[in-house]
Amino acid sequence: MAMTLSGIVFGVGFFIITQAQTSGFERFFIRTILGVNGAMRIQDKLQDTMRSMDAAGPNGGSGFQVKVTDGKKYISGVPYPQEISNAAKKFNEVLGVSEVVQGSARIFGNFREMDCKPYGIRLEDHVGVSDLSNQIVLGELKDFRQKRFGVLLGRPLAKKLGVSVEDPITLQASGATMPFRVSAIYETGIEQIDRARIFIHLPAARSLFKRPYGASFIQINLTDPYRAKDISPHMTEVLQHHVASWQERERSWLEVFKVLKISAGVTVSIIIFISGLGMFSTLAITVMEKTKDIAILRSIGYTQSDISQIFLLQGLTVLVVGVIAGWIFAASVTLGVTKIPIRIRGIFSTDSFVVEWSIWHYIVSGLIAGVVVLLASWFPARRAAKVEPADIIRGTGG
Amino acid sequence: MPSLKPTLQAKGIQKFLGSDLNSVHVLRGVDLELMPGHSYSIVGPSGCGKSTLLYLLGLLDRQNEGEIVIGGRSATHASEVERTEIRNMHIGFVFQFHFLLAEFTAAENVMLPMSKLGKRSPEEMREIAFQLLSEVGLGNKVNRLATQLSGGEQQRVAVARALANQPSIILADEPTGNLDVNNSNVVFELLCRLARQHGQSVLMVTHNPDLAKRTDFVLPMKDGLFVEDEKS
Ligand SMILES: Nc1ncnc2c1ncn2[C@@H]1O[C@H](COP(=O)(O)OP(=O)(O)O)[C@@H](O)[C@H]1O
Ligand SMILES: [Mg+2]
């Protein structure tokens, strides 16, 4: 039973520890991408052949009555960002909206040039739908706010261009060039974004890309970002624009995390299953060794269920002690692991292990152990109950 | 005393043992009535069905035919749980091989039937166990583990255990079969004396004709039936 007990302790423990880490990193990834690209984006106007949308009309809230037909066509971008923004704000769940004009440009720095993707934003709006204010690593947003031709660069891009805060850069798009000055350097931790995305003011972007109207997309923040995928179909229908949730956008990464969590869970559960097998054989052997004692107890008035309870109780004791010890073990290791330094950049930025404390990891591991132990002791217990006292006593009595 | 009701009545007991093909007709219609305060001995050749009858009367096994009534309750069609309860309240077993739980002390072994009955506090149970063990002459060994006792001592603990719930019937299958003459006498006297004192029925199987003669009734058995005393 000592083997079984330690098996359950470690099985339950490792289950929680691995889940805490994989979901910790998953959570952290989600937080990062929500802080960068928002919970939802309204993009690509839906071309309805029957009628065009007129949401958010003067009649207000209840006036959304739009027919959606099959054979959808999209035109890229949001032609009337102001109207769509206002309509989007009517959704209770919407916390903030930010209109973005995006394009491609060539950026010229300290004798070096690169490709980049300027985002034209209204700073106050965009801070409300992203974590930009916390992503600044050098310089200040205040400076950007005050300068019409200020620009925010990602750290790796600034490094490659050899520029820092206060330095001048030039942007070139569709033949025209415009001078800017670096207001601040930001870092999201997502390498792909930090290397290419730069922020400029919306009017500057409009003139750079010669796009006086419309927006590329509208970034949205929700009170509960996890509801994005539930809200987006409805919003798509009402706003007649394709509304993409972060769950849709990041599907492949989320899938990776899911697979990681499941495979870690299954692998570690094997430890619990093996302990269960150990317990099963230990109990089965005990039942065989104790048939004489069982026969005595039956002969003096113990019922079949009294007998099976003795064995179930053994299993239960191992279960309770094992699970509680496993939980304590897991909690201390989980705590300890957050203190281990590890530098990760690429899909997010962290300098130590990220863990998630979830009661569910404890509940699920306890349930798995519970089911396994119950099965492992149920069958031997039933066998014990079925011992025929007369046969046993006759067998030894002669 | 003769006006008292029988503690146990068995009528037309038949029992087959073994699987269908080589099944043996072990008991062929046994009738028996036990009265309180009396001792009975079953004698007979090995294999004639004595143990089988005892297991049936003690509700450890089910007969194929016939009726068993214990304490006025018919056990024939009772559920396993009810039969176990009757066993706990009305029957005390003593087997040839002193069946004690090895991990438990003498007192704990004696307390087992009482704790199952659940009618007494642990202190009371301990008290009664000490009393019973003193009666069988083991008052100074109550806290010995079963394995630390001699064969005769273990059998006396088994007798004490059989008496724990003050059952109306004590069934003993060759209780002295494994003991030397001295211990045989001690255990035998114990059973008979207690039966008289406590008004219990004692039914014992024995191979020892001298001991059998000292019981109130001798029941000779042959080929699964009680026979008239034939004086071998
Ligand atoms: N499982 C069994 N299958 C067939 N016959 C059996 C089985 N067990 C016992 N018997 C037979 O039942 C008969 C009675 O056995 P038992 O009651 O133990 O005899 P006793 O106690 O009088 O020596 C014996 O002849 C024995 O061979
Ligand atoms: Mg026998």
XYZ file of C-alpha atoms and ligand atoms in Angstrom:
658
model
C 0.000 0.000 0.000
C 2.957 2.346 0.534
C 3.739 2.141 -3.178
C 0.143 2.836 -4.061
C 0.009 5.727 -1.650
C 3.123 7.375 -3.046
C 1.831 6.704 -6.563
C -1.325 8.618 -5.775
C 0.585 11.427 -4.084
C 2.863 11.879 -7.090
C 0.150 11.227 -9.666
C -2.159 13.815 -8.175
C 0.784 16.142 -7.533
C 2.232 16.031 -11.035
C -1.222 16.302 -12.561
C -1.796 19.594 -10.796
C 1.733 20.890 -11.364
C 1.675 20.245 -15.113
C -1.833 21.641 -15.483
C -0.911 24.710 -13.436
C 1.980 25.401 -15.791
C 0.314 24.698 -19.117
C -2.775 26.663 -18.189
C -0.590 29.309 -16.622
C 1.263 29.842 -19.868
C -1.967 29.614 -21.820
C -3.588 32.271 -19.664
C -0.520 34.422 -19.985
C -0.542 34.031 -23.750
C -4.211 34.967 -23.878
C -3.620 37.980 -21.676
C -0.794 39.051 -23.944
C -2.736 38.740 -27.176
C -5.762 40.439 -25.637
C -3.486 43.255 -24.552
C -2.103 43.550 -28.058
C -4.868 42.820 -30.523
C -7.941 43.161 -28.346
C -10.826 40.814 -27.747
C -12.488 41.367 -31.121
C -11.964 43.178 -34.355
C -14.596 44.487 -36.693
C -13.265 44.172 -40.196
C -14.438 43.559 -43.748
C -17.850 44.914 -44.567
C -20.423 42.352 -45.564
C -21.995 43.059 -48.981
C -25.620 42.150 -48.708
C -27.295 41.978 -52.088
C -30.718 42.628 -50.607
C -30.146 45.731 -48.570
C -27.420 47.629 -46.835
C -27.261 48.019 -43.131
C -28.629 50.942 -41.270
C -27.893 49.972 -37.718
C -27.757 52.561 -35.001
C -30.306 54.687 -36.706
C -31.999 57.534 -34.913
C -34.552 55.131 -33.410
C -31.791 53.727 -31.186
C -31.282 50.396 -29.421
C -34.109 48.194 -30.597
C -33.749 49.164 -34.220
C -31.400 46.391 -35.296
C -33.304 44.499 -37.930
C -31.032 43.267 -40.616
C -31.654 40.409 -42.942
C -28.723 38.173 -43.614
C -28.719 36.048 -46.718
C -26.367 33.432 -47.989
C -23.695 34.126 -50.580
C -21.841 36.695 -48.530
C -19.355 39.017 -50.113
C -16.933 41.150 -48.217
C -15.162 44.343 -49.033
C -12.099 44.839 -46.928
C -12.128 47.426 -44.214
C -14.756 49.475 -42.455
C -16.024 52.243 -44.755
C -17.969 54.119 -42.060
C -15.966 53.661 -38.857
C -17.796 56.324 -36.895
C -21.226 54.734 -37.374
C -19.958 51.234 -36.751
C -18.108 52.353 -33.622
C -21.267 53.922 -32.274
C -23.307 50.837 -33.086
C -20.741 48.595 -31.449
C -20.795 50.689 -28.291
C -24.496 49.902 -27.936
C -23.619 46.325 -27.009
C -23.581 45.989 -23.251
C -20.494 43.826 -23.293
C -18.411 46.350 -25.225
C -15.993 48.270 -23.053
C -14.057 50.243 -25.635
C -13.593 50.650 -29.359
C -10.630 51.921 -31.330
C -10.569 52.736 -35.009
C -7.338 51.737 -36.746
C -5.974 52.640 -40.165
C -3.280 50.192 -41.040
C -0.936 49.858 -43.978
C 2.580 48.940 -45.025
C 5.478 51.289 -45.173
C 9.228 51.508 -45.399
C 10.904 52.921 -42.304
C 14.242 54.718 -42.468
C 16.307 55.005 -39.311
C 19.919 55.533 -38.473
C 21.311 54.722 -41.979
C 19.192 51.576 -42.064
C 15.756 50.843 -43.508
C 13.161 48.137 -42.900
C 9.577 47.175 -43.742
C 7.004 48.021 -41.116
C 3.280 48.154 -40.493
C 2.125 51.506 -39.180
C -1.070 51.548 -37.101
C -2.851 54.869 -37.180
C -4.670 55.194 -33.854
C -6.384 57.634 -31.528
C -4.200 57.060 -28.503
C -6.958 57.493 -25.902
C -9.193 55.008 -27.729
C -6.460 52.488 -28.322
C -5.252 52.502 -24.725
C -8.801 51.460 -23.867
C -8.691 48.356 -26.081
C -5.098 47.266 -25.507
C -2.425 47.140 -22.866
C -0.263 49.629 -24.731
C 0.204 51.884 -21.711
C 1.885 49.023 -19.845
C 3.983 47.917 -22.801
C 6.134 51.042 -22.942
C 9.711 50.138 -22.033
C 11.462 53.391 -22.935
C 10.202 56.977 -23.208
C 6.687 58.091 -22.374
C 3.233 57.951 -23.959
C 2.746 61.538 -22.889
C 5.327 62.570 -25.432
C 3.471 60.684 -28.169
C 0.203 62.277 -27.139
C 1.684 65.723 -27.526
C 3.465 65.270 -30.842
C 1.481 65.060 -34.068
C 4.318 63.185 -35.733
C 5.389 61.103 -32.830
C 5.851 57.365 -33.365
C 5.985 54.305 -31.104
C 8.414 51.590 -32.165
C 8.789 48.009 -30.996
C 12.019 47.312 -29.180
C 13.566 44.887 -31.736
C 12.713 47.187 -34.628
C 14.258 50.202 -32.896
C 17.349 48.167 -32.178
C 17.707 47.079 -35.795
C 17.235 50.622 -37.022
C 19.704 51.859 -34.438
C 17.300 54.493 -33.127
C 16.046 55.386 -29.675
C 13.670 57.841 -28.040
C 13.918 61.371 -29.522
C 15.588 60.125 -32.711
C 14.080 61.052 -36.089
C 12.826 58.434 -38.535
C 11.148 58.640 -41.911
C 8.190 56.667 -43.231
C 7.643 56.049 -46.901
C 4.402 54.758 -48.381
C 2.877 55.010 -51.837
C 5.670 57.238 -53.050
C 5.377 59.871 -50.340
C 7.717 60.260 -47.372
C 6.948 61.778 -43.975
C 9.304 62.598 -41.097
C 8.523 61.374 -37.565
C 10.235 61.425 -34.188
C 10.414 58.435 -31.824
C 8.286 59.165 -28.751
C 8.649 55.849 -26.969
C 9.664 52.210 -27.384
C 7.182 49.444 -26.544
C 7.441 45.689 -26.208
C 4.576 43.176 -26.210
C 6.790 40.097 -26.144
C 5.255 38.840 -29.363
C 8.299 38.952 -31.590
C 6.364 39.116 -34.850
C 4.534 42.240 -33.721
C 7.390 44.013 -31.989
C 9.508 43.691 -35.133
C 6.992 45.268 -37.507
C 4.191 47.195 -35.844
C 4.605 50.907 -35.209
C 2.024 53.351 -33.876
C 1.337 56.796 -35.331
C -1.591 59.189 -34.943
C -4.689 58.531 -37.036
C -4.486 61.784 -39.069
C -0.828 61.095 -39.833
C -1.745 57.612 -41.056
C -4.552 58.974 -43.200
C -2.238 61.325 -44.982
C 0.599 58.792 -45.180
C -1.644 56.194 -46.811
C -3.725 58.790 -48.671
C -6.841 57.392 -47.076
C -9.054 60.227 -45.889
C -12.049 58.027 -44.992
C -12.695 54.604 -43.567
C -10.702 52.364 -41.281
C -8.899 49.075 -41.722
C -10.597 47.650 -38.662
C -12.064 48.540 -35.307
C -10.500 46.932 -32.273
C -12.871 46.146 -29.427
C -12.457 45.424 -25.758
C -15.095 43.482 -23.815
C -16.077 43.364 -20.160
C -15.550 39.610 -20.346
C -13.130 38.819 -23.171
C -13.914 35.089 -22.864
C -17.381 35.782 -24.266
C -15.930 37.155 -27.506
C -16.665 34.062 -29.556
C -20.270 34.008 -28.335
C -20.855 37.657 -29.098
C -19.094 37.907 -32.446
C -21.694 36.035 -34.588
C -24.440 38.284 -33.282
C -22.331 41.360 -33.830
C -21.472 40.226 -37.329
C -25.165 39.972 -38.049
C -26.086 43.294 -36.535
C -23.171 45.332 -37.828
C -23.012 43.624 -41.228
C -19.259 43.383 -40.871
C -17.166 40.356 -40.183
C -16.397 40.466 -36.469
C -13.476 38.223 -35.538
C -13.057 37.071 -31.932
C -9.623 36.424 -30.476
C -10.565 32.768 -30.162
C -11.054 32.618 -33.923
C -7.930 34.654 -34.585
C -5.622 32.630 -32.338
C -7.210 29.262 -32.998
C -3.990 27.453 -33.862
C -2.118 28.600 -30.760
C -5.070 27.846 -28.530
C -5.189 24.397 -30.100
C -1.519 23.884 -29.255
C -2.143 24.740 -25.612
C -5.168 22.475 -25.497
C -3.204 19.536 -26.879
C -0.398 20.236 -24.396
C -2.817 20.291 -21.472
C -4.543 17.087 -22.531
C -1.356 15.173 -23.246
C 0.214 16.276 -19.956
C -2.980 15.318 -18.140
C -3.194 11.905 -19.773
C 0.497 11.139 -19.288
C 0.396 12.006 -15.629
C -2.884 10.195 -15.059
C -1.059 7.012 -16.051
C 0.816 7.235 -12.747
C -2.536 7.243 -10.973
C -3.821 4.331 -13.046
C -0.723 2.282 -12.287
C -1.126 2.992 -8.574
C -4.705 1.850 -8.974
C -3.509 -1.430 -10.459
C -1.091 -1.791 -7.561
C -3.874 -1.197 -5.100
C -6.112 -3.647 -6.884
C -3.573 -6.451 -6.694
C -2.630 -5.666 -3.091
C -6.262 -5.753 -2.024
C -7.014 -8.850 -4.089
C -4.129 -10.659 -2.421
C -5.241 -9.451 1.008
C -8.713 -10.803 0.375
C -7.252 -14.193 -0.516
C -4.978 -14.212 2.513
C -7.791 -13.162 4.805
C -10.550 -15.533 3.680
C -10.288 -17.308 7.014
C -10.726 -14.049 8.934
C -13.602 -13.111 6.660
C -15.276 -16.455 7.377
C -14.872 -15.882 11.135
C -16.384 -12.429 10.949
C -19.281 -13.719 8.881
C -19.850 -16.568 11.358
C -20.099 -14.156 14.280
C -22.592 -11.912 12.538
C -20.825 -9.507 10.222
C -22.785 -8.976 7.017
C -21.471 -9.055 3.484
C -21.505 -5.282 3.317
C -19.615 -5.056 6.624
C -16.925 -7.154 5.007
C -16.740 -5.159 1.791
C -16.670 -1.941 3.804
C -13.488 -3.079 5.515
C -11.755 -3.255 2.159
C -13.383 -0.154 0.718
C -12.303 1.698 3.825
C -8.705 0.671 3.226
C -8.945 2.050 -0.287
C -10.643 5.186 0.949
C -7.974 5.789 3.569
C -5.222 5.510 0.979
C -7.242 7.775 -1.311
C -7.843 10.522 1.225
C -4.308 10.523 2.580
C -2.840 10.278 -0.929
C -4.951 13.025 -2.446
C -4.398 15.456 0.408
C -0.662 14.801 0.436
C -0.677 15.151 -3.379
C -2.450 18.491 -3.124
C 0.040 19.796 -0.570
C 2.927 18.525 -2.677
C 1.457 20.148 -5.803
C 0.785 23.470 -4.113
C 4.314 23.727 -2.767
C 5.939 22.746 -6.058
C 3.665 25.119 -7.992
C 4.686 27.894 -5.648
C 8.345 26.957 -5.946
C 8.257 26.786 -9.730
C 7.188 30.432 -10.045
C 10.511 31.342 -8.451
C 12.516 29.613 -11.186
C 13.898 32.189 -13.593
C 13.242 31.461 -17.263
C 13.391 33.956 -20.096
C 10.756 33.500 -22.776
C 10.203 35.805 -25.755
C 8.349 35.059 -28.962
C 4.698 34.502 -28.209
C 4.805 36.349 -24.922
C 7.342 37.872 -22.653
C 8.152 36.483 -19.217
C 11.154 36.122 -16.968
C 9.846 33.342 -14.750
C 7.517 30.348 -14.883
C 3.889 31.313 -15.158
C 1.353 29.191 -13.292
C -2.367 29.290 -12.892
C -3.911 28.527 -9.519
C -7.141 26.769 -10.314
C -9.287 24.860 -7.839
C -10.381 22.759 -10.809
C -6.948 21.189 -11.181
C -7.266 20.020 -7.590
C -10.841 18.831 -8.028
C -10.198 16.976 -11.288
C -7.058 15.251 -10.005
C -8.957 14.235 -6.877
C -11.794 12.883 -8.994
C -9.468 10.862 -11.215
C -7.767 9.364 -8.168
C -11.175 8.793 -6.583
C -12.562 6.884 -9.547
C -9.392 4.810 -9.931
C -9.194 3.920 -6.232
C -12.898 3.181 -6.052
C -12.635 0.746 -8.958
C -9.443 -0.745 -7.575
C -11.021 -1.472 -4.204
C -14.561 -2.180 -5.393
C -13.801 -5.483 -7.051
C -11.667 -6.980 -4.268
C -14.255 -5.759 -1.743
C -17.009 -7.476 -3.663
C -14.986 -10.651 -3.849
C -14.476 -10.466 -0.069
C -18.217 -10.103 0.467
C -18.855 -13.180 -1.647
C -16.655 -15.441 0.473
C -18.761 -18.432 1.560
C -18.009 -18.953 5.249
C -19.173 -22.582 5.226
C -16.784 -23.482 2.405
C -13.830 -21.834 4.130
C -14.559 -23.338 7.541
C -15.172 -26.768 6.023
C -11.930 -26.436 4.062
C -9.866 -25.858 7.178
C -11.972 -27.958 9.532
C -11.561 -31.255 7.635
C -37.716 -25.888 32.450
C -39.362 -28.496 30.209
C -42.210 -26.086 29.587
C -39.851 -23.620 27.889
C -39.949 -23.033 24.185
C -37.280 -24.634 22.005
C -34.390 -22.387 21.002
C -34.059 -24.118 17.660
C -36.274 -26.339 15.565
C -35.216 -28.099 12.379
C -37.540 -30.219 10.264
C -36.781 -32.405 7.268
C -33.392 -30.905 6.545
C -31.878 -32.135 3.299
C -28.636 -30.997 1.791
C -26.750 -31.805 -1.370
C -23.110 -30.837 -1.702
C -20.918 -30.597 -4.763
C -21.613 -29.644 -8.324
C -24.492 -31.102 -10.354
C -22.672 -34.109 -11.773
C -21.074 -35.517 -8.627
C -23.484 -34.037 -6.129
C -23.699 -35.898 -2.824
C -26.861 -36.284 -0.792
C -25.235 -35.415 2.528
C -28.277 -34.841 4.758
C -31.400 -36.882 4.105
C -34.101 -35.313 6.230
C -32.853 -34.420 9.684
C -35.272 -33.379 12.465
C -33.986 -31.697 15.585
C -35.229 -29.633 18.495
C -32.984 -27.914 21.043
C -34.267 -26.838 24.432
C -32.725 -24.111 26.564
C -30.363 -25.165 29.337
C -29.560 -28.514 27.758
C -26.475 -29.902 26.107
C -26.497 -32.178 23.089
C -23.746 -34.080 21.365
C -23.724 -35.412 17.822
C -21.548 -38.453 17.300
C -20.938 -40.476 14.212
C -18.362 -41.595 11.686
C -16.330 -39.075 9.759
C -18.136 -37.837 6.678
C -21.660 -38.631 7.872
C -22.696 -34.965 7.660
C -22.217 -33.615 11.201
C -20.396 -30.435 10.220
C -22.750 -29.857 7.316
C -25.709 -29.974 9.698
C -24.035 -27.579 12.121
C -23.345 -25.029 9.357
C -26.980 -25.233 8.262
C -28.293 -24.804 11.798
C -25.930 -21.858 12.266
C -27.236 -20.295 9.022
C -23.776 -20.332 7.464
C -25.205 -22.283 4.558
C -28.651 -22.934 3.087
C -30.422 -26.296 3.106
C -32.011 -27.673 -0.067
C -35.101 -28.893 1.754
C -36.561 -28.396 5.206
C -37.244 -25.680 7.681
C -35.155 -24.046 10.395
C -36.749 -21.876 13.089
C -34.556 -19.978 15.528
C -35.985 -17.985 18.406
C -39.430 -18.298 16.808
C -38.204 -16.795 13.536
C -38.112 -18.903 10.400
C -34.725 -18.520 8.786
C -35.551 -20.571 5.720
C -36.640 -17.791 3.437
C -34.929 -14.939 5.248
C -32.547 -12.662 3.386
C -28.818 -12.950 3.839
C -28.843 -9.799 5.979
C -31.580 -11.153 8.273
C -29.839 -14.512 8.592
C -26.622 -12.740 9.506
C -28.485 -10.760 12.138
C -30.040 -13.918 13.621
C -26.572 -15.433 13.681
C -25.166 -12.412 15.474
C -27.908 -12.384 18.143
C -28.768 -16.046 18.682
C -25.810 -18.195 17.711
C -22.313 -18.667 19.047
C -19.881 -20.806 17.084
C -16.868 -22.721 18.300
C -14.865 -24.524 15.622
C -12.267 -27.237 15.853
C -9.515 -24.916 14.770
C -9.622 -22.010 17.171
C -10.550 -19.325 14.712
C -9.290 -16.090 16.232
C -8.231 -12.936 14.407
C -4.473 -13.024 14.736
C -3.899 -9.261 14.777
C -6.297 -8.763 17.686
C -5.921 -9.361 21.404
C -7.983 -11.907 23.292
C -10.283 -9.172 24.608
C -10.708 -7.605 21.166
C -11.632 -10.977 19.698
C -14.297 -11.411 22.350
C -15.597 -7.904 21.703
C -16.111 -8.491 17.952
C -19.666 -9.950 18.134
C -20.652 -7.266 20.633
C -19.447 -4.380 18.527
C -21.371 -5.791 15.579
C -24.522 -6.001 17.692
C -23.877 -2.393 18.678
C -25.936 -2.397 21.842
C -23.215 -1.589 24.313
C -20.681 1.156 24.913
C -17.014 0.300 24.386
C -16.457 0.354 28.164
C -19.294 -2.102 28.735
C -18.009 -4.355 25.989
C -14.543 -4.330 27.484
C -16.013 -5.091 30.895
C -17.993 -8.063 29.586
C -15.001 -9.345 27.609
C -12.874 -9.273 30.782
C -15.606 -11.057 32.701
C -16.027 -13.792 30.080
C -12.275 -14.276 29.778
C -12.030 -14.601 33.562
C -14.783 -17.203 33.463
C -12.771 -19.272 30.998
C -9.693 -18.764 33.155
C -7.867 -16.195 31.048
C -8.416 -13.130 33.227
C -4.687 -12.476 33.242
C -4.206 -12.743 29.492
C -6.877 -10.420 28.126
C -4.386 -8.212 26.320
C -2.362 -10.993 24.729
C -2.456 -11.192 20.962
C -4.179 -14.344 19.715
C -0.846 -15.603 18.385
C 0.698 -15.341 21.852
C -1.738 -17.880 23.309
C -1.501 -21.693 23.402
C -3.969 -23.853 21.466
C -6.077 -24.576 24.548
C -6.087 -20.919 25.532
C -7.125 -19.853 22.062
C -10.017 -22.304 22.140
C -11.126 -20.879 25.486
C -11.060 -17.394 23.960
C -13.220 -18.780 21.128
C -15.695 -20.095 23.727
C -15.747 -16.693 25.423
C -16.354 -15.058 22.068
C -19.198 -17.479 21.298
C -20.844 -16.393 24.549
C -20.314 -12.667 24.071
C -23.814 -11.740 22.895
C -25.471 -14.256 25.248
C -26.768 -16.311 22.329
C -29.505 -18.857 22.915
C -27.618 -21.525 20.969
C -23.980 -22.526 20.987
C -22.804 -24.696 18.120
C -19.434 -26.365 18.560
C -17.825 -28.482 15.855
C -15.304 -30.812 17.496
C -14.263 -28.057 19.912
C -11.860 -30.364 21.713
C -10.707 -32.267 18.658
C -7.430 -30.447 18.541
C -6.681 -30.313 22.267
C -4.936 -32.568 24.762
C -6.970 -34.397 27.401
C -6.607 -31.690 30.037
C -7.638 -28.859 27.768
C -10.417 -30.984 26.269
C -11.932 -31.426 29.680
C -11.585 -27.760 30.541
C -13.286 -26.586 27.354
C -15.984 -29.241 27.527
C -16.836 -28.525 31.147
C -16.910 -24.853 30.343
C -19.472 -25.306 27.596
C -21.763 -27.546 29.618
C -21.532 -25.461 32.777
C -22.260 -22.222 30.914
C -25.207 -23.808 29.138
C -26.763 -24.750 32.449
C -25.957 -21.433 34.102
C -27.149 -19.190 31.310
C -29.993 -21.347 30.045
C -28.484 -21.852 26.615
C -28.659 -24.820 24.294
C -25.280 -26.328 23.498
C -24.953 -28.585 20.476
C -21.538 -30.079 19.950
C -20.035 -32.515 17.534
C -17.467 -34.763 19.134
C -15.504 -37.905 18.412
C -14.841 -38.457 22.064
C -17.462 -40.939 23.420
C -16.551 -40.176 27.054
C -17.292 -36.514 26.575
C -20.449 -37.269 24.588
C -21.843 -39.337 27.440
C -21.588 -36.358 29.757
C -24.026 -34.277 27.704
C -27.760 -34.381 28.374
C -28.554 -35.978 25.019
C -26.417 -37.991 22.615
C -27.496 -37.917 18.982
C -25.814 -40.616 16.884
C -25.676 -39.868 13.195
C -25.111 -42.091 10.206
C -25.230 -41.357 6.486
C -26.990 -38.074 6.908
C -29.649 -39.172 9.355
C -30.014 -39.407 13.113
C -30.254 -43.050 14.157
C -31.351 -44.750 17.377
C -28.589 -45.244 19.883
C -26.970 -48.384 18.583
C -24.134 -48.786 21.125
C -21.161 -49.595 18.945
N -17.876 -29.660 -1.717
C -18.287 -30.929 -1.551
N -18.701 -31.626 -2.616
C -19.144 -32.900 -2.461
N -19.189 -33.506 -1.300
C -18.765 -32.894 -0.201
C -18.296 -31.540 -0.271
N -17.952 -31.148 0.971
C -18.188 -32.219 1.780
N -18.680 -33.233 1.091
C -19.109 -34.541 1.605
O -20.157 -34.323 2.516
C -20.111 -35.311 3.480
C -20.334 -34.712 4.871
O -19.245 -33.924 5.230
P -19.118 -33.328 6.704
O -20.411 -32.732 7.067
O -17.930 -32.475 6.764
O -18.868 -34.638 7.541
P -18.466 -34.786 9.062
O -18.390 -33.444 9.652
O -19.532 -35.619 9.628
O -17.161 -35.483 9.061
C -18.798 -36.041 3.347
O -19.034 -37.293 2.814
C -18.006 -35.195 2.371
O -17.247 -36.043 1.542
Mg -16.701 -32.374 10.469
